[in-house]
mmCIF file of C-alpha atoms and ligand atoms in Angstrom:
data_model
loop_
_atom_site.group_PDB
_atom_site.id
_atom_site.type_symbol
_atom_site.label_atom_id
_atom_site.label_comp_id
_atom_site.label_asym_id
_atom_site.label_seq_id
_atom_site.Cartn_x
_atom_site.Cartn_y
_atom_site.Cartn_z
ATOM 1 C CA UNK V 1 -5.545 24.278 21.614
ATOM 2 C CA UNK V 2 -8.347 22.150 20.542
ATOM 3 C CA UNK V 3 -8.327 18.490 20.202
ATOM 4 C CA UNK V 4 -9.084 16.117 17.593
ATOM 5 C CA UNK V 5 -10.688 12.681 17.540
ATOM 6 C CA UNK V 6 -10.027 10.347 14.425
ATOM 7 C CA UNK V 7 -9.259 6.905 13.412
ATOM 8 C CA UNK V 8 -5.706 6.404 12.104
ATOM 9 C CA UNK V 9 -3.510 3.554 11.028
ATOM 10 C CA UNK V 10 0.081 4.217 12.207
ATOM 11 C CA UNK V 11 2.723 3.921 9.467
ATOM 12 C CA UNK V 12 5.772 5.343 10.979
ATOM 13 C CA UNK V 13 7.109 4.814 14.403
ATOM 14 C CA UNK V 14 10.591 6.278 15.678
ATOM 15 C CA UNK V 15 11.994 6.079 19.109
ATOM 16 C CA UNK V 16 12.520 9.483 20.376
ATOM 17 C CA UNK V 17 13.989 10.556 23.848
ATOM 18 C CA UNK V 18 14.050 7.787 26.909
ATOM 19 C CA UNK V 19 10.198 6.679 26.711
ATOM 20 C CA UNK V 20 8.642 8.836 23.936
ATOM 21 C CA UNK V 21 7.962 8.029 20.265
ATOM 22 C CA UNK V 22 7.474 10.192 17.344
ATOM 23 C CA UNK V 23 4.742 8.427 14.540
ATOM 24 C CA UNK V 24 3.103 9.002 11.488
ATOM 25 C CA UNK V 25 -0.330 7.939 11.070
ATOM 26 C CA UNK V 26 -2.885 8.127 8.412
ATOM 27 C CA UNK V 27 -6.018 9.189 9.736
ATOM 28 C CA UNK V 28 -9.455 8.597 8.349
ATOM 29 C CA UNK V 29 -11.095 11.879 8.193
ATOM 30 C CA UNK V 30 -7.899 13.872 8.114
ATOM 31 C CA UNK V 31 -4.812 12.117 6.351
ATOM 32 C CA UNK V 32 -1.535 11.761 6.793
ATOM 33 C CA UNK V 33 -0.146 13.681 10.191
ATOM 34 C CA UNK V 34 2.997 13.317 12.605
ATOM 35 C CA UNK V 35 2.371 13.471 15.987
ATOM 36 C CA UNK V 36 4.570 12.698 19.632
ATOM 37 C CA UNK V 37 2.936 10.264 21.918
ATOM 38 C CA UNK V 38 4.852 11.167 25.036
ATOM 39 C CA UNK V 39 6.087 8.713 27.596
ATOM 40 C CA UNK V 40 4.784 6.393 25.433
ATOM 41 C CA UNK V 41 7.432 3.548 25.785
ATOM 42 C CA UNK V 42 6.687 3.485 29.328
ATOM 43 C CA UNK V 43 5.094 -0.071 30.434
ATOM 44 C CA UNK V 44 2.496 2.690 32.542
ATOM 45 C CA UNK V 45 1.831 5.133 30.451
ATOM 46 C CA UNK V 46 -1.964 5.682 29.118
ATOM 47 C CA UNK V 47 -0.952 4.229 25.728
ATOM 48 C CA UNK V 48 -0.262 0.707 27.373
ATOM 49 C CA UNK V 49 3.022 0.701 25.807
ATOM 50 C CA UNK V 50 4.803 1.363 22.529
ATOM 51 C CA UNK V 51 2.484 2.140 19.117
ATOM 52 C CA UNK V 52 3.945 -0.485 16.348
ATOM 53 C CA UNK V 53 3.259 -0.198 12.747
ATOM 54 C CA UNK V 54 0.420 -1.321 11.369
ATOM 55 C CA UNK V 55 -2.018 -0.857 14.382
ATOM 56 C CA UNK V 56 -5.275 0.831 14.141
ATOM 57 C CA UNK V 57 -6.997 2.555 16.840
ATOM 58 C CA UNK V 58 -8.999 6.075 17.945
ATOM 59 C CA UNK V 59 -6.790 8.461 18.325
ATOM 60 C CA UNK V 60 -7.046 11.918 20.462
ATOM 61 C CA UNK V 61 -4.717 14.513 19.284
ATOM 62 C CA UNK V 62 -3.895 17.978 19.265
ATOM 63 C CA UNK V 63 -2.592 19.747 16.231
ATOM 64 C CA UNK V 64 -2.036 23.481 15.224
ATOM 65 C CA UNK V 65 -2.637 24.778 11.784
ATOM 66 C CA UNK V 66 0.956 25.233 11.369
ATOM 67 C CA UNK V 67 2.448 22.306 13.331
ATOM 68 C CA UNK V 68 4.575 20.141 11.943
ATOM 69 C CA UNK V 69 4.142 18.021 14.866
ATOM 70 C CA UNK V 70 0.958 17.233 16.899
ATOM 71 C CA UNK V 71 0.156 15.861 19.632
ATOM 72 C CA UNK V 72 -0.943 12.442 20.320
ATOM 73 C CA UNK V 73 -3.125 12.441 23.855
ATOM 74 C CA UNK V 74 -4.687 9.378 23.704
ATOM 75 C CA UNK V 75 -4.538 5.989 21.494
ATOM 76 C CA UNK V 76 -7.503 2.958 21.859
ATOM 77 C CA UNK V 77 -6.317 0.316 19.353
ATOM 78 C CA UNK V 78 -8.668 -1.440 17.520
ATOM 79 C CA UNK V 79 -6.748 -3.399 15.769
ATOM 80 C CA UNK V 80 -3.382 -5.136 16.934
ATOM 81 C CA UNK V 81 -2.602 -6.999 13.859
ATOM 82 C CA UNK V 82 -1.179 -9.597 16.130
ATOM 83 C CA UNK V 83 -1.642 -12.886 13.902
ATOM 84 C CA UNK V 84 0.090 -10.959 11.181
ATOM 85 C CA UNK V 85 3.369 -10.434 13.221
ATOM 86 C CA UNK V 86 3.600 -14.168 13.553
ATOM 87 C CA UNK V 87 3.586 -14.818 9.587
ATOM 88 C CA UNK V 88 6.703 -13.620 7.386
ATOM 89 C CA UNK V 89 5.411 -12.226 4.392
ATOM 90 C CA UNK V 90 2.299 -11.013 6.009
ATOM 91 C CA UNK V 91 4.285 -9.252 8.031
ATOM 92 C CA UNK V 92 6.469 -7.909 5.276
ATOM 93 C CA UNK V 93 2.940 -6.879 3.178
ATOM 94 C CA UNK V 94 1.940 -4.765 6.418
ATOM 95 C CA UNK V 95 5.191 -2.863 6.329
ATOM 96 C CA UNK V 96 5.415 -2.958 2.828
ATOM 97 C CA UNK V 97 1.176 -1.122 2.463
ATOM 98 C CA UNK V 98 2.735 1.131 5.205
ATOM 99 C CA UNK V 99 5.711 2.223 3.726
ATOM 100 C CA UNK V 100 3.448 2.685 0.268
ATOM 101 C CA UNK V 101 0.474 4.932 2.189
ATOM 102 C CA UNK V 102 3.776 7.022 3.484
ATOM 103 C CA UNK V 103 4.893 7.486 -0.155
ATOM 104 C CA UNK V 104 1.843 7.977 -1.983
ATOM 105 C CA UNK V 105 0.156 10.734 0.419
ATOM 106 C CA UNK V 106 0.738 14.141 1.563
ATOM 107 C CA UNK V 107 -0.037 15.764 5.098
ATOM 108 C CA UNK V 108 -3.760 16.588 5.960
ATOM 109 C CA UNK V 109 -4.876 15.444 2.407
ATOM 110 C CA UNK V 110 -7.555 13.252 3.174
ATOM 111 C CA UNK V 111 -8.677 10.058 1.363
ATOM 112 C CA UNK V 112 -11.462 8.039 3.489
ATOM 113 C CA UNK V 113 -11.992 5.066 0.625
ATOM 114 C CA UNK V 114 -8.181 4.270 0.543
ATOM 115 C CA UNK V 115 -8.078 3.969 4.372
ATOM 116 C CA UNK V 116 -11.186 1.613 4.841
ATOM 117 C CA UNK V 117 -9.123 -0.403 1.966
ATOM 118 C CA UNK V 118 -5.520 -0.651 3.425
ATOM 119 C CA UNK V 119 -7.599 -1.456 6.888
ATOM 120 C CA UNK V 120 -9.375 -4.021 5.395
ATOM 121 C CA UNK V 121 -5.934 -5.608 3.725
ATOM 122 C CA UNK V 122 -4.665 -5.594 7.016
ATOM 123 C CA UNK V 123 -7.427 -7.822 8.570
ATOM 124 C CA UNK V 124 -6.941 -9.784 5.106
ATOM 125 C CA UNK V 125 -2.899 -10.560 6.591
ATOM 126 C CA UNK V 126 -4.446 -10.775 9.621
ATOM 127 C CA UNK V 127 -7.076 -13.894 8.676
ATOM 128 C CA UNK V 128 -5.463 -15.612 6.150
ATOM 129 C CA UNK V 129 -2.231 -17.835 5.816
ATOM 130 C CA UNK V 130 0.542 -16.136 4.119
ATOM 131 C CA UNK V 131 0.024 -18.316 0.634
ATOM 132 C CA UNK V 132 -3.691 -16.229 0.101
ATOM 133 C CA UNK V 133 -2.779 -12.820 0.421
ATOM 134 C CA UNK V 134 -1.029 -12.109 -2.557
ATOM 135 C CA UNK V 135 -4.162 -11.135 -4.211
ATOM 136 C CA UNK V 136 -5.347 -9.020 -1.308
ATOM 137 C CA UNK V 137 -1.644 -6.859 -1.593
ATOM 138 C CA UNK V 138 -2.108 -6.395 -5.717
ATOM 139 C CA UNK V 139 -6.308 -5.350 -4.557
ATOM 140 C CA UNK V 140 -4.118 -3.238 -2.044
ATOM 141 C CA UNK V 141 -2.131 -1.792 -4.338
ATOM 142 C CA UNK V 142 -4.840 -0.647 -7.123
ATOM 143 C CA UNK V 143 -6.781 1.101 -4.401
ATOM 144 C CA UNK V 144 -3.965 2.921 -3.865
ATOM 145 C CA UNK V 145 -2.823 3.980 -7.274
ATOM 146 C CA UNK V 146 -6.490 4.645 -8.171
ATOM 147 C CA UNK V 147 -7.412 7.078 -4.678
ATOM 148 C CA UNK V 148 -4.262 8.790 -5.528
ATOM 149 C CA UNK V 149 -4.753 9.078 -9.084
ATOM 150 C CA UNK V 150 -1.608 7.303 -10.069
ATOM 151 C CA UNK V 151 -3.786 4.492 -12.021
ATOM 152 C CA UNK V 152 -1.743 2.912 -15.147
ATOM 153 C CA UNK V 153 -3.995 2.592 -18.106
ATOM 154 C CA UNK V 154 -4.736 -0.949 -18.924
ATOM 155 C CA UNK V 155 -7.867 -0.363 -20.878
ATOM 156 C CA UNK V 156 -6.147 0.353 -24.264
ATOM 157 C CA UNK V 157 -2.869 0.788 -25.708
ATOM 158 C CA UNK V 158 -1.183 3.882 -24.160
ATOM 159 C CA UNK V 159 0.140 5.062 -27.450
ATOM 160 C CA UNK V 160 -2.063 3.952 -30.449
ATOM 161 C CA UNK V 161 -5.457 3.672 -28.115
ATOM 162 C CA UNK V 162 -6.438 0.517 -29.694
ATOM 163 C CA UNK V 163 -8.869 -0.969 -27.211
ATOM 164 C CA UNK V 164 -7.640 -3.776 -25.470
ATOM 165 C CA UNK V 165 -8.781 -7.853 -26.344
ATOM 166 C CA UNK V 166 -7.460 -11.460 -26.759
ATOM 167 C CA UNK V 167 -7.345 -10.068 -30.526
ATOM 168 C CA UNK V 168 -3.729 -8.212 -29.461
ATOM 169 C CA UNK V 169 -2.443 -11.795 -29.422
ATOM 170 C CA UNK V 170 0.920 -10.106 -27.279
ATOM 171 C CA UNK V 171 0.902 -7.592 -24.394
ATOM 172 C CA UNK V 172 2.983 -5.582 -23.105
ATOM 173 C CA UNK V 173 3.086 -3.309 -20.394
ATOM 174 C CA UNK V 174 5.587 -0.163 -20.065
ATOM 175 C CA UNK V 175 6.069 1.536 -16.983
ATOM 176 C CA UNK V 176 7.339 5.009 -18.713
ATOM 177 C CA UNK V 177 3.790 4.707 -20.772
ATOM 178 C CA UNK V 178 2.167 4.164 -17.626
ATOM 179 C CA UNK V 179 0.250 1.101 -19.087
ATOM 180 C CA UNK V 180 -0.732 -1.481 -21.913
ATOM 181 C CA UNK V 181 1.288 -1.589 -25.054
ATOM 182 C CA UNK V 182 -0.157 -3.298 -28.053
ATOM 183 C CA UNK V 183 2.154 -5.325 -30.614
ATOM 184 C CA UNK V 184 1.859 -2.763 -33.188
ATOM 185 C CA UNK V 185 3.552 0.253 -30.470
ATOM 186 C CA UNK V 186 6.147 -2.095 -28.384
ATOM 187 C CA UNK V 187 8.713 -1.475 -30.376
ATOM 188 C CA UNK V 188 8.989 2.219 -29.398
ATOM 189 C CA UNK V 189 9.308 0.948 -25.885
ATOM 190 C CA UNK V 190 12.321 -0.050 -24.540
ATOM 191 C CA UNK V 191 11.121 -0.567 -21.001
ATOM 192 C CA UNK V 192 8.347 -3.032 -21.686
ATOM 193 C CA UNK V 193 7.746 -6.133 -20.496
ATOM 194 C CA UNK V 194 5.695 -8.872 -22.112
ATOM 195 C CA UNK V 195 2.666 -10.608 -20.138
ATOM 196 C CA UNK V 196 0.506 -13.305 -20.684
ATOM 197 C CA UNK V 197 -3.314 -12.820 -21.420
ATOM 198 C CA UNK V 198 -4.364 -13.955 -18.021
ATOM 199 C CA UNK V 199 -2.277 -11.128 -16.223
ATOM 200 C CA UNK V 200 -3.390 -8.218 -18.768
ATOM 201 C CA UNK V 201 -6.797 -9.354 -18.098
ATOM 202 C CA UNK V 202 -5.970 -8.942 -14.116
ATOM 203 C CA UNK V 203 -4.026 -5.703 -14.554
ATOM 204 C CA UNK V 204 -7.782 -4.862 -16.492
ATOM 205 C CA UNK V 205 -9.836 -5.898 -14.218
ATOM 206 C CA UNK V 206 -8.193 -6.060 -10.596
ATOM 207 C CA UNK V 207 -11.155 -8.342 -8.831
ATOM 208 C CA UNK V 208 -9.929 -11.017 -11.579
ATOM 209 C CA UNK V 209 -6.857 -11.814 -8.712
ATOM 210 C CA UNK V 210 -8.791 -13.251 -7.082
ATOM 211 C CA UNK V 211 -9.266 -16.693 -8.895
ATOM 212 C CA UNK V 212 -6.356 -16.428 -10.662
ATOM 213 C CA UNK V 213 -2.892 -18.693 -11.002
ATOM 214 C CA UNK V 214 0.154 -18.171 -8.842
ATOM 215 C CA UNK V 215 2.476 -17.433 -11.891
ATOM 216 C CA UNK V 216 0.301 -14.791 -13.070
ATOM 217 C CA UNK V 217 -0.651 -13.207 -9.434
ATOM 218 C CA UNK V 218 3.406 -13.329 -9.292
ATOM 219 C CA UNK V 219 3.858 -11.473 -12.538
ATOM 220 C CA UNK V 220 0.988 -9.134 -11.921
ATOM 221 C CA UNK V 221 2.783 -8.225 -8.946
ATOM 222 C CA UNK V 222 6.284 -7.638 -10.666
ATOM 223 C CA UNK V 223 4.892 -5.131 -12.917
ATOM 224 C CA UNK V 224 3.221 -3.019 -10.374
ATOM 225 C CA UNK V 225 6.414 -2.656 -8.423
ATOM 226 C CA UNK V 226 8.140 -1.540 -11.159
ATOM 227 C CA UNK V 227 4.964 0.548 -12.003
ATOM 228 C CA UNK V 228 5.200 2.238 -8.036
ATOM 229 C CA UNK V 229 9.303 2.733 -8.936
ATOM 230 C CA UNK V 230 8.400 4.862 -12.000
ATOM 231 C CA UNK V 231 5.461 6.737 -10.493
ATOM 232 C CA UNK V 232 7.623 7.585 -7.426
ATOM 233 C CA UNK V 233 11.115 7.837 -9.504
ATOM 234 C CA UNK V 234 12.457 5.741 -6.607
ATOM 235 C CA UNK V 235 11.557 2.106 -5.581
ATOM 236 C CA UNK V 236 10.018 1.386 -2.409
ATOM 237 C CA UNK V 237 12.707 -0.015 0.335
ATOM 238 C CA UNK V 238 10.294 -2.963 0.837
ATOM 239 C CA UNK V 239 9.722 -3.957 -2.436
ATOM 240 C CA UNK V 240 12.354 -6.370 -3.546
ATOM 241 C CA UNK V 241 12.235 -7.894 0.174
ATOM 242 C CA UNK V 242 8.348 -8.377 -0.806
ATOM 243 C CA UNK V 243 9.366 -9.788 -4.858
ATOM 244 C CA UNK V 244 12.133 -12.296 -2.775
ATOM 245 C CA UNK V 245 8.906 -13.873 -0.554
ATOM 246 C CA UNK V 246 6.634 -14.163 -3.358
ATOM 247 C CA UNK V 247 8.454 -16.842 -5.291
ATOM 248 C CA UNK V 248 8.948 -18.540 -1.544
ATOM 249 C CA UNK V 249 5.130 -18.994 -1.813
HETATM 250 ZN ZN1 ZN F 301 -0.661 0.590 -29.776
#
């Protein structure tokens, strides 16, 4: 049995037995992986105390090639996340990212870039009052679509190609195309929503969230959720909890 060090961002926690807990985390160097942290709910044990979603820390584990379920040996967060359990929708955002990193990975399939990103949108709930962060979640959210190569197309029109400009006059984006519809295609989709310039110019160029209006952060937002639905044929249990707080803003 030989034990492995790693960073990892827990994004599952069950109770399991009197004092134990069974968690997923997704580890830096390693990806997703389930492991036990024994006597773990104990006030005493080496863990000091139960692991809660959302934290970040070096972990110790052990793990056999064929294991379904490792080990955990020893946790040292580095990250608590504690300012974001006192905020409601930041709160919501760090289940929400977890419940997405669960969805959108496999076991042991590694992606270092997404985890430095869903760390750093956790220090961005963490910092900032709950009326700033909508940009970081939609920033969030691109990383994640893009490292697990789930990115819509919002470059051109998914079915003609027609490059995409202010010249299009409407846009349209359709979640079974998995991206932009020009004027000329929409009426071949049923599913397609319409969208101002200023959000097809965010859903082009992600960074643009970041000075952009409410409404359009808002409807940037709605369209990726129903985006994630298609991609994962199911919609996340946190999403319309997440759509409800958004217009609370
Ligand atoms: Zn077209």
């Amino acid at each position: 049995m030989t034990l492995k060090k790693d960073k990892g961002l827990c994004i599952r926690a069950t109770d399991y037995s009197e004092s134990s807990q069974v968690l997923t985390f997704f580890t830096r160097a390693g990806g997703k992986i389930g492991v036990i942290a024994k006597g773990s709910r104990r006030p005493k044990s080496s863990f000091s105390g139960a692991i809660e979603v959302c934290t970040v820390g070096d972990m110790v584990f052990s793990l056999k090639d064929n294991d379904k379920l490792g080990t955990l040996t020893e946790f040292n967060p580095i990250f608590f996340g504690l300012e974001i359990r006192k905020k409601l929708f930041a709160l919501n955002c760090g289940f929400f990212a977890a419940e997405l990193l669960n969805l959108f990975t496999k076991e042991h399939d590694p992606h270092p870039a997404l985890f430095d990103d869903a760390v750093l949108f956790l220090h961005k709930l963490d910092e900032n009052p709950d009326n700033k962060v909508l940009p970081f979640l939609i920033l969030f959210e691109f990383s994640l679509l893009e490292n697990t190569g789930s990115q819509p197309a919002c470059g051109s029109c998914a079915n003609c190609k027609r490059k995409f400009d202010a010249d299009w006059k409407q846009f349209y984006f359709s979640p079974s195309a998995s991206g932009f519809i020009c004027r000329d295609c929409e009426a071949a989709f049923t599913d397609k929503k319409i969208m101002t310039f200023e959000c097809a110019c965010c859903l082009n160029q992600p960074s643009k969230v970041l000075n952009a209006q409410t409404a359009a952060l808002v409807a940037v937002e709605e369209i990726l959720i129903d985006y994630i639905t298609a991609v994962l044929e199911r919609r996340p249990k946190m999403a319309d909890m997440v759509l409800g707080l958004i217009k609370k803003l």
